[in-house]
């Protein structure tokens, strides 16, 4: 498992039904591209987050494929429509097989 | 406010022939997390009365996206390092089995500390930067290895200590026992160095607001340090910035952590007395 990986998300706590809300996510990750060489000239193996998904109450909101050109600590900002109260589930998939998960609840008033 | 500024020296001549571009600092208000309004421009401290009327944070000299990034802790990449330092704060290290929190409790107990450093240390009989103080704690209280002055662990910790002081006005003491160090720093500020024969003042006092090629010259305030720079995606220390500037005049530089840079840091910090502590700030 890559070192120091920590997911963070920012979701409003409340919204009105049918509102579009802004979600921000950030995961600390070195995103080693696989193109760089170390001091001895050996290739440093690729180690990136290759997929990110967000689901709301089991329904997919966004599903992203990440490529090696994406910089360190990938940040995503996107909008989602919330019809009802529920949970956003966020999942990041690491090249090494690790899966990082976090979730946030939102209440529709 | 520009009428008392003069364009001097080789650099000035260069800019003149290329056509002098004036780009005023942006008129904007920095509100942190939609809560705390920070002081980013204010009346110059008394000791600067004859050189500038107003001191202005580097925040006003950066683009709209960069400014927005700093206004929200989630968007500020420097806060990742603050979080990392928070873990270190509570983790014991060294032969004494102590962490920072063993003596200081929560990191929020450090509120106001960043605003008054560099500061005279009576026991040591010298002006100390926050980095020197942290390493003193590590060596003599924790029995731990010193951190590299400009290294990641050190700057993360400075960012944490700075972050809890955001909004507190910079207020370094320049009189009393610190005065001779401050005078030395002032001397360095106005001394031209290198093949280009530039002093700090030539850019940051005589020409702030002007463009130096594609770069918008600021007043060189250090209230926002450590700075997360988009160009190198890490926290940058004050002394590393000084080193970069002196190097750019094509001079041999002083070393980060040296007595010269400590004196210069005290002097430059005092030029921002009254501005809010902003670190970790975001710059390009």
Coordinates of C-alpha atoms in Angstrom, one line a residue:
Chain A
X1 CA 0.0 0.0 0.0
X2 CA 1.3 3.4 -1.0
X3 CA 2.3 5.5 2.0
X4 CA 0.3 8.4 3.5
X5 CA -2.8 7.9 1.4
X6 CA -5.8 9.7 2.9
X7 CA -9.1 10.5 1.3
X8 CA -10.9 13.7 2.0
X9 CA -14.3 14.9 0.8
X10 CA -16.4 18.0 1.2
X11 CA -20.2 17.6 0.9
X12 CA -22.8 20.1 2.2
X13 CA -24.7 18.7 5.3
X14 CA -28.1 19.8 4.0
X15 CA -29.8 20.6 0.7
X16 CA -33.2 21.2 -0.8
X17 CA -34.8 18.4 -2.8
X18 CA -33.6 18.4 -6.4
X19 CA -30.8 20.9 -5.7
X20 CA -27.5 20.5 -7.5
X21 CA -24.7 20.5 -4.9
X22 CA -21.0 20.8 -5.3
X23 CA -18.8 18.0 -4.1
X24 CA -15.1 18.3 -3.7
X25 CA -12.7 15.3 -3.2
X26 CA -9.0 15.1 -2.6
X27 CA -6.8 12.1 -2.0
X28 CA -3.2 12.4 -1.0
X29 CA -1.3 10.1 -3.2
X30 CA 2.1 10.4 -4.9
X31 CA 0.8 9.3 -8.4
X32 CA 4.1 7.9 -9.5
X33 CA 3.8 8.0 -13.3
X34 CA 6.0 5.0 -14.2
X35 CA 8.0 7.2 -16.6
X36 CA 10.6 8.4 -14.1
X37 CA 14.0 6.8 -13.3
X38 CA 15.8 6.7 -10.0
X39 CA 19.5 7.7 -9.5
X40 CA 20.7 4.3 -10.8
X41 CA 18.7 4.7 -14.0
X42 CA 16.1 2.0 -13.1
X43 CA 12.5 2.8 -14.0
X44 CA 10.4 3.6 -10.9
X45 CA 7.3 1.4 -11.2
X46 CA 4.0 3.1 -11.8
X47 CA 1.8 3.6 -8.7
X48 CA -1.3 5.6 -9.3
X49 CA -4.9 5.8 -8.4
X50 CA -6.5 4.4 -11.5
X51 CA -10.2 4.8 -10.8
X52 CA -12.4 7.0 -8.7
X53 CA -16.2 6.5 -8.2
X54 CA -19.0 8.3 -6.3
X55 CA -22.3 6.7 -5.7
X56 CA -25.4 8.1 -4.1
X57 CA -27.7 5.6 -2.3
X58 CA -26.4 2.9 -4.6
X59 CA -26.7 4.8 -7.8
X60 CA -23.6 5.9 -9.6
X61 CA -22.9 9.6 -9.8
X62 CA -19.5 9.7 -11.4
X63 CA -16.9 7.0 -12.5
X64 CA -13.5 8.3 -13.5
X65 CA -10.6 6.6 -15.1
X66 CA -7.3 8.2 -14.1
X67 CA -4.2 8.1 -16.2
X68 CA -0.5 8.5 -15.3
X69 CA -0.3 12.1 -16.4
X70 CA -2.6 13.2 -13.5
X71 CA -0.6 15.0 -10.9
X72 CA 0.0 14.2 -7.3
X73 CA -2.9 14.4 -4.8
X74 CA -5.7 14.2 -7.3
X75 CA -8.6 16.7 -6.7
X76 CA -12.1 16.4 -8.2
X77 CA -14.9 18.8 -8.0
X78 CA -18.3 17.9 -9.5
X79 CA -22.0 18.5 -9.1
X80 CA -24.7 16.0 -8.1
X81 CA -28.5 16.3 -7.9
X82 CA -29.9 15.1 -4.6
X83 CA -33.6 14.0 -4.7
X84 CA -33.6 12.7 -1.2
X85 CA -31.6 12.3 2.0
X86 CA -28.9 9.6 1.8
X87 CA -25.3 8.7 1.7
X88 CA -22.6 9.5 -0.8
X89 CA -20.0 6.7 -1.1
X90 CA -16.6 7.6 -2.5
X91 CA -14.1 4.9 -3.7
X92 CA -10.6 5.2 -5.0
X93 CA -8.8 2.2 -6.5
X94 CA -4.9 2.0 -6.2
X95 CA -2.7 0.2 -8.8
X96 CA -1.5 -2.0 -5.9
X97 CA -5.0 -3.3 -5.3
X98 CA -5.7 -1.1 -2.3
X99 CA -9.2 0.4 -2.2
X100 CA -9.8 3.5 -0.2
X101 CA -13.4 4.3 0.8
X102 CA -15.2 7.1 2.6
X103 CA -18.8 8.3 2.8
X104 CA -20.8 11.4 3.7
X105 CA -24.4 11.8 4.6
X106 CA -26.7 14.6 3.4
X107 CA -30.1 15.6 4.7
X108 CA -32.7 16.9 2.3
X109 CA -35.0 19.4 4.0
Chain B
X1 CA 1.1 55.4 -4.1
X2 CA 3.7 55.0 -6.8
X3 CA 4.8 58.5 -6.9
X4 CA 7.6 58.0 -4.4
X5 CA 8.9 55.0 -6.2
X6 CA 11.9 55.3 -8.5
X7 CA 13.1 52.9 -11.1
X8 CA 16.8 52.5 -10.6
X9 CA 19.8 50.5 -11.7
X10 CA 20.4 48.0 -14.5
X11 CA 17.1 46.1 -14.1
X12 CA 15.2 49.4 -14.2
X13 CA 16.9 50.3 -17.4
X14 CA 16.1 46.9 -18.9
X15 CA 12.4 47.3 -18.1
X16 CA 12.3 50.8 -19.4
X17 CA 13.7 49.8 -22.8
X18 CA 11.2 46.9 -23.0
X19 CA 8.3 49.2 -22.0
X20 CA 7.4 49.4 -18.4
X21 CA 4.3 47.4 -17.6
X22 CA 2.4 48.5 -14.5
X23 CA 0.1 46.0 -12.9
X24 CA -1.4 47.1 -9.7
X25 CA -2.0 44.7 -6.9
X26 CA -5.5 43.3 -7.2
X27 CA -8.3 44.9 -5.1
X28 CA -9.8 41.9 -3.3
X29 CA -10.6 40.7 0.2
X30 CA -9.3 37.5 1.6
X31 CA -12.0 35.7 3.6
X32 CA -10.8 32.4 5.0
X33 CA -13.4 29.5 4.8
X34 CA -16.1 32.1 4.5
X35 CA -15.5 33.1 8.1
X36 CA -12.3 34.9 9.0
X37 CA -11.3 38.1 7.2
X38 CA -7.6 38.4 7.0
X39 CA -5.7 41.7 6.9
X40 CA -3.8 41.6 3.5
X41 CA -3.1 45.4 3.2
X42 CA -2.6 47.9 5.9
X43 CA -0.7 51.0 6.9
X44 CA 3.1 50.5 6.9
X45 CA 4.8 50.1 10.3
X46 CA 6.5 53.2 11.7
X47 CA 10.0 52.1 10.8
X48 CA 9.0 52.0 7.1
X49 CA 7.2 55.3 7.0
X50 CA 9.8 57.0 4.7
X51 CA 9.7 54.2 2.1
X52 CA 6.2 53.0 1.5
X53 CA 2.7 54.0 2.8
X54 CA 1.1 50.7 2.7
X55 CA 2.2 47.1 3.2
X56 CA 0.5 44.5 0.9
X57 CA 0.4 40.7 1.1
X58 CA 1.7 38.8 -1.8
X59 CA -1.8 37.3 -2.1
X60 CA -2.8 40.5 -4.0
X61 CA -0.2 39.9 -6.6
X62 CA -1.4 36.5 -7.7
X63 CA -4.1 35.4 -10.1
X64 CA -7.8 34.9 -9.3
X65 CA -7.6 31.0 -9.2
X66 CA -4.6 31.1 -6.9
X67 CA -6.2 33.6 -4.6
X68 CA -9.4 31.5 -4.4
X69 CA -7.4 28.3 -3.7
X70 CA -6.0 29.9 -0.5
X71 CA -9.4 31.1 0.7
X72 CA -10.7 27.6 1.3
X73 CA -8.8 25.1 3.4
X74 CA -10.1 22.2 1.3
X75 CA -8.8 23.8 -1.8
X76 CA -5.5 24.8 -0.3
X77 CA -3.0 22.0 -1.0
X78 CA -0.8 23.3 1.8
X79 CA -3.4 22.0 4.3
X80 CA -2.5 18.4 3.3
X81 CA 0.9 19.0 4.9
X82 CA -0.7 20.7 8.0
X83 CA -2.7 17.5 8.5
X84 CA 0.4 15.4 8.2
X85 CA 2.1 17.6 10.8
X86 CA -0.9 17.2 13.1
X87 CA -0.2 13.5 13.2
X88 CA 3.5 14.1 14.0
X89 CA 2.5 16.6 16.7
X90 CA 0.9 13.8 18.6
X91 CA 3.5 11.1 17.9
X92 CA 6.3 10.5 20.4
X93 CA 9.9 10.6 19.0
X94 CA 13.4 10.4 20.4
X95 CA 14.9 9.0 23.6
X96 CA 12.6 10.9 26.0
X97 CA 9.5 9.3 24.6
X98 CA 7.9 12.7 24.2
X99 CA 5.8 14.3 21.4
X100 CA 5.1 18.0 20.9
X101 CA 1.8 17.5 22.7
X102 CA 3.5 16.1 25.8
X103 CA 4.5 19.6 26.7
X104 CA 2.3 21.9 24.6
X105 CA -1.0 19.9 24.5
X106 CA -3.0 20.6 21.4
X107 CA -1.5 22.3 18.4
X108 CA -4.0 25.2 18.8
X109 CA -2.1 26.2 21.9
X110 CA 0.4 27.6 19.4
X111 CA -1.9 30.3 18.3
X112 CA 0.0 33.6 18.1
X113 CA 3.4 32.0 18.1
X114 CA 4.1 32.4 14.4
X115 CA 3.2 36.1 14.5
X116 CA 6.1 37.0 16.8
X117 CA 9.0 34.9 15.2
X118 CA 11.9 35.4 14.7
X119 CA 12.3 36.3 18.3
X120 CA 15.0 37.0 20.9
X121 CA 15.8 34.0 23.0
X122 CA 17.2 35.1 26.4
X123 CA 18.7 31.8 27.4
X124 CA 20.5 31.3 24.1
X125 CA 21.4 35.0 23.7
X126 CA 20.4 35.1 20.1
X127 CA 17.5 35.8 17.8
X128 CA 15.8 32.5 16.8
X129 CA 13.6 31.5 14.0
X130 CA 10.7 29.0 14.6
X131 CA 12.8 26.3 12.9
X132 CA 15.7 26.8 15.3
X133 CA 13.2 26.6 18.2
X134 CA 11.6 23.4 16.9
X135 CA 15.0 21.8 16.5
X136 CA 16.0 22.9 20.0
X137 CA 12.8 21.2 21.3
X138 CA 13.6 18.1 19.3
X139 CA 17.3 17.8 20.4
X140 CA 17.1 19.0 24.0
X141 CA 13.6 18.0 25.2
X142 CA 12.7 15.0 23.1
X143 CA 16.1 13.6 22.5
X144 CA 15.3 13.3 18.8
X145 CA 17.2 14.0 15.6
X146 CA 17.2 17.5 14.3
X147 CA 15.1 18.1 11.2
X148 CA 16.7 19.6 8.0
X149 CA 16.0 23.3 8.1
X150 CA 14.2 23.5 4.8
X151 CA 13.1 19.9 4.7
X152 CA 9.5 18.5 4.5
X153 CA 9.1 17.5 8.1
X154 CA 10.2 20.9 9.4
X155 CA 8.1 22.9 7.0
X156 CA 5.1 20.8 7.6
X157 CA 5.4 21.5 11.3
X158 CA 5.9 25.3 10.6
X159 CA 2.8 25.2 8.4
X160 CA 0.8 23.6 11.3
X161 CA 2.0 26.2 13.8
X162 CA 1.4 28.9 11.3
X163 CA -2.1 27.7 10.4
X164 CA -3.5 28.1 13.9
X165 CA -2.3 31.7 13.9
X166 CA -4.0 32.7 10.7
X167 CA -5.6 36.1 11.2
X168 CA -3.3 37.1 14.0
X169 CA -1.3 40.2 13.0
X170 CA 2.4 39.8 12.5
X171 CA 4.2 41.6 15.3
X172 CA 7.9 40.9 15.6
X173 CA 9.9 42.9 18.1
X174 CA 12.6 45.0 16.5
X175 CA 13.8 46.8 19.6
X176 CA 15.6 45.7 22.8
X177 CA 18.0 42.8 22.5
X178 CA 16.8 42.0 18.9
X179 CA 17.7 45.4 17.6
X180 CA 21.3 44.7 16.5
X181 CA 20.1 41.6 14.6
X182 CA 17.3 43.7 13.0
X183 CA 19.9 46.3 11.9
X184 CA 22.0 43.6 10.4
X185 CA 19.0 42.3 8.5
X186 CA 18.2 45.8 7.2
X187 CA 21.7 46.2 6.0
X188 CA 21.4 42.9 4.1
X189 CA 18.1 44.0 2.6
X190 CA 19.6 47.1 1.1
X191 CA 22.9 45.5 0.0
X192 CA 23.2 44.8 -3.7
X193 CA 24.6 41.3 -4.5
X194 CA 25.7 39.2 -7.4
X195 CA 26.6 40.0 -11.0
X196 CA 23.2 41.7 -11.5
X197 CA 23.9 43.9 -8.5
X198 CA 20.4 43.8 -7.1
X199 CA 19.3 44.2 -3.5
X200 CA 16.0 43.0 -2.1
X201 CA 14.8 46.6 -2.2
X202 CA 15.5 47.0 -5.9
X203 CA 12.7 44.6 -6.7
X204 CA 10.4 44.5 -3.7
X205 CA 10.5 48.1 -2.6
X206 CA 11.3 50.1 -5.8
X207 CA 9.4 48.0 -8.3
X208 CA 6.6 46.0 -6.6
X209 CA 3.5 46.0 -8.8
X210 CA 5.7 46.0 -12.0
X211 CA 6.2 43.0 -14.2
X212 CA 9.6 41.4 -14.2
X213 CA 9.1 39.6 -17.5
X214 CA 6.1 37.4 -16.8
X215 CA 6.3 37.7 -13.1
X216 CA 4.3 40.2 -11.0
X217 CA 6.6 41.6 -8.4
X218 CA 5.2 41.7 -4.9
X219 CA 6.5 43.5 -1.8
X220 CA 8.3 40.3 -0.8
X221 CA 6.2 40.0 2.4
X222 CA 6.8 36.7 4.3
X223 CA 3.5 36.7 6.3
X224 CA 2.3 33.8 4.1
X225 CA 5.2 31.4 4.7
X226 CA 5.5 28.5 4.5
X227 CA 4.2 28.9 0.9
X228 CA 2.7 26.1 -1.2
X229 CA 4.0 26.8 -4.7
X230 CA 2.1 25.5 -7.6
X231 CA 5.4 25.2 -9.5
X232 CA 7.0 22.7 -7.2
X233 CA 3.9 21.3 -5.4
X234 CA 5.5 21.5 -1.9
X235 CA 5.8 23.9 1.0
X236 CA 8.7 26.4 0.7
X237 CA 10.5 27.9 3.6
X238 CA 11.4 31.6 4.0
X239 CA 15.2 30.8 3.9
X240 CA 14.8 28.7 0.7
X241 CA 13.0 31.7 -0.9
X242 CA 15.8 34.0 0.2
X243 CA 18.3 31.6 -1.2
X244 CA 16.4 31.5 -4.5
X245 CA 16.3 35.3 -4.7
X246 CA 20.0 35.8 -3.9
X247 CA 20.9 33.1 -6.4
X248 CA 18.8 34.9 -9.1
X249 CA 21.0 37.9 -8.6
X250 CA 23.8 35.5 -9.6
X251 CA 25.5 35.6 -6.2
X252 CA 26.8 33.0 -3.9
X253 CA 24.1 32.7 -1.3
X254 CA 24.0 32.4 2.4
X255 CA 22.9 29.0 3.8
X256 CA 19.3 28.4 5.0
X257 CA 19.5 28.5 8.8
X258 CA 22.6 30.9 8.8
X259 CA 22.8 33.9 11.0
X260 CA 22.6 36.2 8.0
X261 CA 19.3 34.8 6.8
X262 CA 17.9 34.7 10.3
X263 CA 18.7 38.5 10.6
X264 CA 17.2 39.1 7.2
X265 CA 14.1 37.1 8.1
X266 CA 13.6 39.2 11.2
X267 CA 13.9 42.4 9.2
X268 CA 11.6 41.2 6.4
X269 CA 9.1 40.0 8.9
X270 CA 9.1 43.4 10.5
X271 CA 8.2 45.0 7.2
X272 CA 5.0 43.0 7.4
X273 CA 4.1 44.0 11.0
X274 CA 0.3 44.5 10.9
X275 CA -0.5 42.0 8.1
X276 CA -2.3 38.8 9.1
X277 CA -0.4 35.5 9.4
X278 CA -1.4 33.6 6.2
X279 CA 0.7 30.5 6.1
X280 CA 0.4 28.1 4.5
X281 CA -0.4 30.4 1.6
X282 CA -0.7 29.5 -2.1
X283 CA 1.5 31.2 -4.7
X284 CA 2.6 30.3 -8.2

